[in-house]
mmCIF file of C-alpha atoms in Angstrom:
data_model
loop_
_atom_site.group_PDB
_atom_site.id
_atom_site.type_symbol
_atom_site.label_atom_id
_atom_site.label_comp_id
_atom_site.label_asym_id
_atom_site.label_seq_id
_atom_site.Cartn_x
_atom_site.Cartn_y
_atom_site.Cartn_z
ATOM 1 C CA MET A 16 -5.936 26.046 -9.336
ATOM 2 C CA THR A 17 -5.858 22.255 -9.186
ATOM 3 C CA ASP A 18 -9.631 21.410 -8.354
ATOM 4 C CA LYS A 19 -10.281 19.105 -5.926
ATOM 5 C CA SER A 20 -13.507 18.215 -6.575
ATOM 6 C CA VAL A 21 -13.401 13.910 -5.986
ATOM 7 C CA ARG A 22 -15.563 12.435 -4.178
ATOM 8 C CA VAL A 23 -13.546 9.701 -1.438
ATOM 9 C CA MET A 24 -14.262 7.202 0.040
ATOM 10 C CA VAL A 25 -12.559 5.528 3.376
ATOM 11 C CA VAL A 26 -11.513 1.851 3.701
ATOM 12 C CA ASP A 27 -9.879 1.118 7.847
ATOM 13 C CA ASP A 28 -10.970 0.085 10.707
ATOM 14 C CA HIS A 29 -9.452 1.953 13.419
ATOM 15 C CA PRO A 30 -11.700 4.545 13.726
ATOM 16 C CA MET A 31 -8.779 7.406 14.432
ATOM 17 C CA TRP A 32 -6.720 6.871 11.656
ATOM 18 C CA ARG A 33 -10.290 6.067 9.658
ATOM 19 C CA ASP A 34 -11.902 9.536 10.742
ATOM 20 C CA GLY A 35 -8.517 11.584 10.710
ATOM 21 C CA VAL A 36 -7.823 10.417 7.122
ATOM 22 C CA ALA A 37 -11.919 11.252 6.071
ATOM 23 C CA ARG A 38 -11.408 14.928 8.054
ATOM 24 C CA ASP A 39 -8.464 15.768 6.649
ATOM 25 C CA LEU A 40 -9.040 14.842 2.907
ATOM 26 C CA ALA A 41 -12.295 17.178 3.253
ATOM 27 C CA ASP A 42 -9.734 20.145 4.782
ATOM 28 C CA GLU A 43 -8.490 19.771 1.606
ATOM 29 C CA GLY A 44 -10.971 20.300 -1.130
ATOM 30 C CA PHE A 45 -12.241 16.567 -1.974
ATOM 31 C CA GLU A 46 -15.608 15.216 -1.107
ATOM 32 C CA VAL A 47 -15.462 12.138 1.254
ATOM 33 C CA VAL A 48 -18.421 10.304 0.058
ATOM 34 C CA ALA A 49 -18.436 7.569 2.811
ATOM 35 C CA THR A 50 -16.299 5.591 5.155
ATOM 36 C CA ALA A 51 -16.163 1.981 5.766
ATOM 37 C CA ASP A 52 -14.391 -0.283 8.825
ATOM 38 C CA GLY A 53 -14.398 -3.916 6.765
ATOM 39 C CA VAL A 54 -14.724 -5.637 3.052
ATOM 40 C CA ARG A 55 -19.208 -5.749 3.611
ATOM 41 C CA ALA A 56 -19.446 -2.320 4.713
ATOM 42 C CA ALA A 57 -17.323 -1.188 1.848
ATOM 43 C CA THR A 58 -18.665 -2.546 -1.320
ATOM 44 C CA GLU A 59 -22.372 -1.776 0.039
ATOM 45 C CA ARG A 60 -21.137 1.423 0.888
ATOM 46 C CA ALA A 61 -19.309 2.220 -1.915
ATOM 47 C CA ALA A 62 -22.102 0.671 -4.748
ATOM 48 C CA ALA A 63 -24.457 3.053 -3.351
ATOM 49 C CA ALA A 64 -22.385 6.161 -2.999
ATOM 50 C CA GLN A 65 -19.697 4.809 -6.540
ATOM 51 C CA PRO A 66 -16.716 7.150 -5.481
ATOM 52 C CA ASP A 67 -14.378 8.321 -7.755
ATOM 53 C CA VAL A 68 -11.553 7.152 -5.090
ATOM 54 C CA VAL A 69 -11.300 4.717 -2.458
ATOM 55 C CA LEU A 70 -8.662 4.983 -0.285
ATOM 56 C CA MET A 71 -8.499 1.025 1.219
ATOM 57 C CA ASP A 72 -7.100 -0.100 3.892
ATOM 58 C CA MET A 73 -5.200 -3.621 3.870
ATOM 59 C CA ASN A 74 -6.388 -5.737 7.021
ATOM 60 C CA MET A 75 -9.299 -5.554 7.832
ATOM 61 C CA PRO A 76 -11.834 -7.419 10.883
ATOM 62 C CA ASP A 77 -14.355 -9.410 7.980
ATOM 63 C CA GLY A 78 -11.515 -9.649 4.650
ATOM 64 C CA ASN A 79 -8.631 -8.209 3.474
ATOM 65 C CA GLY A 80 -7.828 -5.429 1.192
ATOM 66 C CA ALA A 81 -7.614 -6.741 -2.135
ATOM 67 C CA THR A 82 -10.944 -9.076 -1.135
ATOM 68 C CA ALA A 83 -12.452 -5.546 -1.058
ATOM 69 C CA THR A 84 -10.610 -3.888 -3.732
ATOM 70 C CA ALA A 85 -12.241 -6.436 -6.655
ATOM 71 C CA ALA A 86 -15.608 -6.316 -5.002
ATOM 72 C CA ILE A 87 -16.050 -2.371 -5.133
ATOM 73 C CA LEU A 88 -14.357 -2.996 -8.879
ATOM 74 C CA GLU A 89 -16.880 -4.740 -9.515
ATOM 75 C CA LYS A 90 -19.708 -2.049 -8.408
ATOM 76 C CA CYS A 91 -17.761 0.876 -9.330
ATOM 77 C CA PRO A 92 -15.804 -0.293 -12.705
ATOM 78 C CA ASP A 93 -15.495 3.735 -12.667
ATOM 79 C CA ALA A 94 -13.847 3.275 -9.729
ATOM 80 C CA HIS A 95 -9.401 4.037 -8.870
ATOM 81 C CA VAL A 96 -8.571 1.996 -5.731
ATOM 82 C CA LEU A 97 -5.302 3.705 -4.046
ATOM 83 C CA VAL A 98 -4.288 1.051 -1.148
ATOM 84 C CA LEU A 99 -3.066 3.180 1.742
ATOM 85 C CA SER A 100 -2.048 0.070 4.486
ATOM 86 C CA ALA A 101 0.656 0.057 7.494
ATOM 87 C CA SER A 102 2.091 -2.792 4.882
ATOM 88 C CA ASP A 103 4.611 -2.934 3.179
ATOM 89 C CA GLU A 104 5.388 -6.500 2.702
ATOM 90 C CA ARG A 105 5.429 -7.843 -0.979
ATOM 91 C CA ASP A 106 2.341 -10.378 -0.878
ATOM 92 C CA ASP A 107 0.355 -7.766 -0.080
ATOM 93 C CA VAL A 108 0.794 -5.405 -2.482
ATOM 94 C CA LEU A 109 1.193 -8.224 -5.368
ATOM 95 C CA ASP A 110 -2.268 -9.065 -4.170
ATOM 96 C CA ALA A 111 -3.481 -5.269 -4.143
ATOM 97 C CA VAL A 112 -2.476 -4.788 -7.607
ATOM 98 C CA LYS A 113 -3.873 -7.895 -8.864
ATOM 99 C CA ALA A 114 -7.371 -7.223 -8.231
ATOM 100 C CA GLY A 115 -6.623 -3.961 -9.637
ATOM 101 C CA ALA A 116 -5.585 -0.891 -6.934
ATOM 102 C CA THR A 117 -4.073 2.088 -9.406
ATOM 103 C CA GLY A 118 -1.549 2.969 -6.660
ATOM 104 C CA TYR A 119 -0.318 1.868 -2.423
ATOM 105 C CA LEU A 120 0.425 3.891 0.074
ATOM 106 C CA VAL A 121 2.077 3.037 3.086
ATOM 107 C CA LYS A 122 0.667 4.727 5.653
ATOM 108 C CA SER A 123 4.109 6.975 6.751
ATOM 109 C CA ALA A 124 3.218 8.965 3.746
ATOM 110 C CA GLN A 125 2.872 12.583 4.795
ATOM 111 C CA ARG A 126 -0.428 14.499 4.256
ATOM 112 C CA ALA A 127 0.972 16.333 1.402
ATOM 113 C CA GLU A 128 1.749 13.219 -0.027
ATOM 114 C CA LEU A 129 -1.711 11.707 -0.183
ATOM 115 C CA VAL A 130 -3.490 14.859 -1.202
ATOM 116 C CA ALA A 131 -1.282 14.341 -4.208
ATOM 117 C CA ALA A 132 -1.854 10.620 -4.761
ATOM 118 C CA VAL A 133 -5.243 11.374 -4.209
ATOM 119 C CA LEU A 134 -5.760 13.387 -7.083
ATOM 120 C CA ALA A 135 -3.336 11.008 -9.406
ATOM 121 C CA THR A 136 -5.154 8.097 -8.457
ATOM 122 C CA SER A 137 -8.634 10.274 -9.336
ATOM 123 C CA ASN A 138 -6.757 10.640 -12.947
ATOM 124 C CA GLY A 139 -6.129 7.284 -12.880
ATOM 125 C CA GLN A 140 -2.355 7.634 -12.270
ATOM 126 C CA ALA A 141 -0.737 4.789 -10.991
ATOM 127 C CA VAL A 142 1.305 5.762 -7.673
ATOM 128 C CA PHE A 143 3.200 3.776 -5.244
ATOM 129 C CA THR A 144 5.202 4.799 -1.841
ATOM 130 C CA PRO A 145 8.897 4.451 -2.943
ATOM 131 C CA GLY A 146 10.431 1.292 -3.838
ATOM 132 C CA LEU A 147 6.944 -0.500 -4.361
ATOM 133 C CA ALA A 148 6.780 0.554 -7.855
ATOM 134 C CA GLY A 149 9.991 -1.432 -8.621
ATOM 135 C CA LEU A 150 8.930 -4.469 -7.011
ATOM 136 C CA VAL A 151 5.323 -4.431 -9.112
ATOM 137 C CA LEU A 152 7.653 -3.908 -12.152
ATOM 138 C CA GLY A 153 9.813 -6.393 -11.779
ATOM 139 C CA GLU A 154 6.776 -9.144 -11.203
ATOM 140 C CA TYR A 155 5.841 -8.251 -14.038
ATOM 141 C CA ARG A 156 8.431 -8.746 -15.964
ATOM 142 C CA ARG A 157 9.316 -12.327 -14.147
ATOM 143 C CA ILE A 158 5.552 -12.638 -15.583
ATOM 144 C CA ALA A 159 6.217 -12.224 -18.747
ATOM 145 C CA ARG A 160 9.760 -13.843 -18.734
ATOM 146 C CA ASP A 161 8.179 -16.854 -17.316
ATOM 147 C CA PRO A 162 3.931 -17.048 -18.080
ATOM 148 C CA GLY A 163 3.353 -20.092 -16.262
ATOM 149 C CA PRO A 164 0.448 -22.305 -18.533
ATOM 150 C CA SER A 165 -0.670 -21.987 -20.280
ATOM 151 C CA THR A 166 -4.366 -20.152 -20.180
ATOM 152 C CA PRO A 167 -7.140 -23.384 -19.068
ATOM 153 C CA VAL A 168 -10.118 -24.270 -21.266
ATOM 154 C CA LEU A 169 -13.637 -23.432 -20.102
ATOM 155 C CA THR A 170 -16.666 -25.587 -19.958
ATOM 156 C CA GLU A 171 -19.117 -24.458 -23.179
ATOM 157 C CA ARG A 172 -21.221 -23.554 -20.624
ATOM 158 C CA GLU A 173 -19.265 -20.619 -18.897
ATOM 159 C CA THR A 174 -17.687 -18.923 -22.575
ATOM 160 C CA GLN A 175 -22.008 -19.238 -23.545
ATOM 161 C CA VAL A 176 -22.035 -16.695 -20.210
ATOM 162 C CA LEU A 177 -18.485 -14.905 -20.958
ATOM 163 C CA ARG A 178 -20.288 -14.184 -24.541
ATOM 164 C CA GLU A 179 -23.119 -13.050 -22.656
ATOM 165 C CA VAL A 180 -21.164 -10.978 -20.168
ATOM 166 C CA ALA A 181 -18.723 -9.371 -23.110
ATOM 167 C CA LYS A 182 -21.688 -8.218 -24.198
ATOM 168 C CA GLY A 183 -22.972 -5.441 -21.075
ATOM 169 C CA LEU A 184 -25.418 -7.911 -20.008
ATOM 170 C CA SER A 185 -26.595 -8.436 -16.795
ATOM 171 C CA SER A 186 -27.161 -11.839 -15.362
ATOM 172 C CA ARG A 187 -30.577 -11.559 -14.951
ATOM 173 C CA GLN A 188 -30.613 -10.896 -18.608
ATOM 174 C CA ILE A 189 -27.975 -13.768 -18.594
ATOM 175 C CA ALA A 190 -30.152 -16.098 -17.505
ATOM 176 C CA ASN A 191 -33.147 -15.143 -18.871
ATOM 177 C CA ARG A 192 -31.481 -15.884 -22.294
ATOM 178 C CA LEU A 193 -29.901 -18.602 -21.375
ATOM 179 C CA SER A 194 -32.404 -20.938 -19.190
ATOM 180 C CA ILE A 195 -30.473 -20.350 -16.444
ATOM 181 C CA SER A 196 -30.596 -19.266 -12.603
ATOM 182 C CA PRO A 197 -28.835 -16.343 -11.844
ATOM 183 C CA ARG A 198 -27.401 -17.376 -9.327
ATOM 184 C CA THR A 199 -25.792 -20.771 -11.709
ATOM 185 C CA VAL A 200 -24.714 -17.371 -14.341
ATOM 186 C CA GLU A 201 -22.848 -15.510 -11.523
ATOM 187 C CA ASN A 202 -21.612 -19.239 -9.916
ATOM 188 C CA HIS A 203 -19.928 -19.334 -14.164
ATOM 189 C CA VAL A 204 -18.634 -15.782 -13.477
ATOM 190 C CA GLY A 205 -16.559 -17.207 -10.261
ATOM 191 C CA ALA A 206 -15.765 -19.992 -11.548
ATOM 192 C CA SER A 207 -14.005 -18.204 -15.379
ATOM 193 C CA LEU A 208 -12.537 -15.670 -13.000
ATOM 194 C CA ARG A 209 -10.574 -17.822 -11.076
ATOM 195 C CA LYS A 210 -9.963 -19.920 -13.913
ATOM 196 C CA LEU A 211 -8.868 -16.884 -15.758
ATOM 197 C CA GLN A 212 -6.680 -15.542 -12.802
ATOM 198 C CA LEU A 213 -8.788 -12.545 -12.669
ATOM 199 C CA ALA A 214 -9.989 -9.394 -10.233
ATOM 200 C CA ASN A 215 -13.540 -8.776 -11.317
ATOM 201 C CA ARG A 216 -16.491 -9.133 -14.085
ATOM 202 C CA VAL A 217 -13.438 -5.351 -15.967
ATOM 203 C CA GLU A 218 -11.558 -7.860 -16.146
ATOM 204 C CA LEU A 219 -13.353 -10.868 -18.156
ATOM 205 C CA THR A 220 -15.367 -9.070 -19.873
ATOM 206 C CA ARG A 221 -12.227 -7.402 -21.262
ATOM 207 C CA TYR A 222 -10.632 -10.403 -21.436
ATOM 208 C CA ALA A 223 -13.961 -11.599 -23.088
ATOM 209 C CA ILE A 224 -13.228 -8.875 -25.857
ATOM 210 C CA GLU A 225 -9.646 -9.423 -26.847
ATOM 211 C CA HIS A 226 -10.048 -13.014 -27.048
ATOM 212 C CA GLY A 227 -13.549 -12.005 -29.459
ATOM 213 C CA LEU A 228 -16.022 -13.685 -27.881
ATOM 214 C CA ASP A 229 -18.930 -10.469 -27.956
ATOM 215 C CA THR A 230 -19.972 -11.273 -31.214
ATOM 216 C CA ASP A 231 -21.729 -14.562 -32.386
#
């Protein structure tokens, strides 16, 4: 029998849809640990609930699913995000994946498809509605052929902060080491993320390690 003891959070601004999906998943044996109706609520509740899988809508009153995905993965690096959206627009799909989403389903998916997708996502497997996987693969192939401009150069201070991030230090610890404020640390982290086109602190740490910045 398949183990369905997976902690799930459902993020959608439509109450009837959100509650219906949560109820369906609970009926299938999943543990629904939280629901949310927007980016801010999703980020706060995910940090508290630490779900294994987050079912994410793309359109919300205070932002979009890509923004919420990046914010949640910052707070819950072990979580996996599965987008469940009415939109199958190219930009929405690619934005979600670039923000760190593991998969993308459209809301026309059947209940059995959703159950299977949540299980697969909890194991880190990429799940896409037929046709969307090809879109994502095609985009990565395009990037491989034409990577675009060279990586932007970080400032000396940004590089210093990045070295400490790679060591797993918190913003407060980094601030104490470098004699700057935690807010300044976060500003440097944010600037580095934008320059390097990375989605979250986890990806930033991976980048730093891959480039040998985790050693003095």
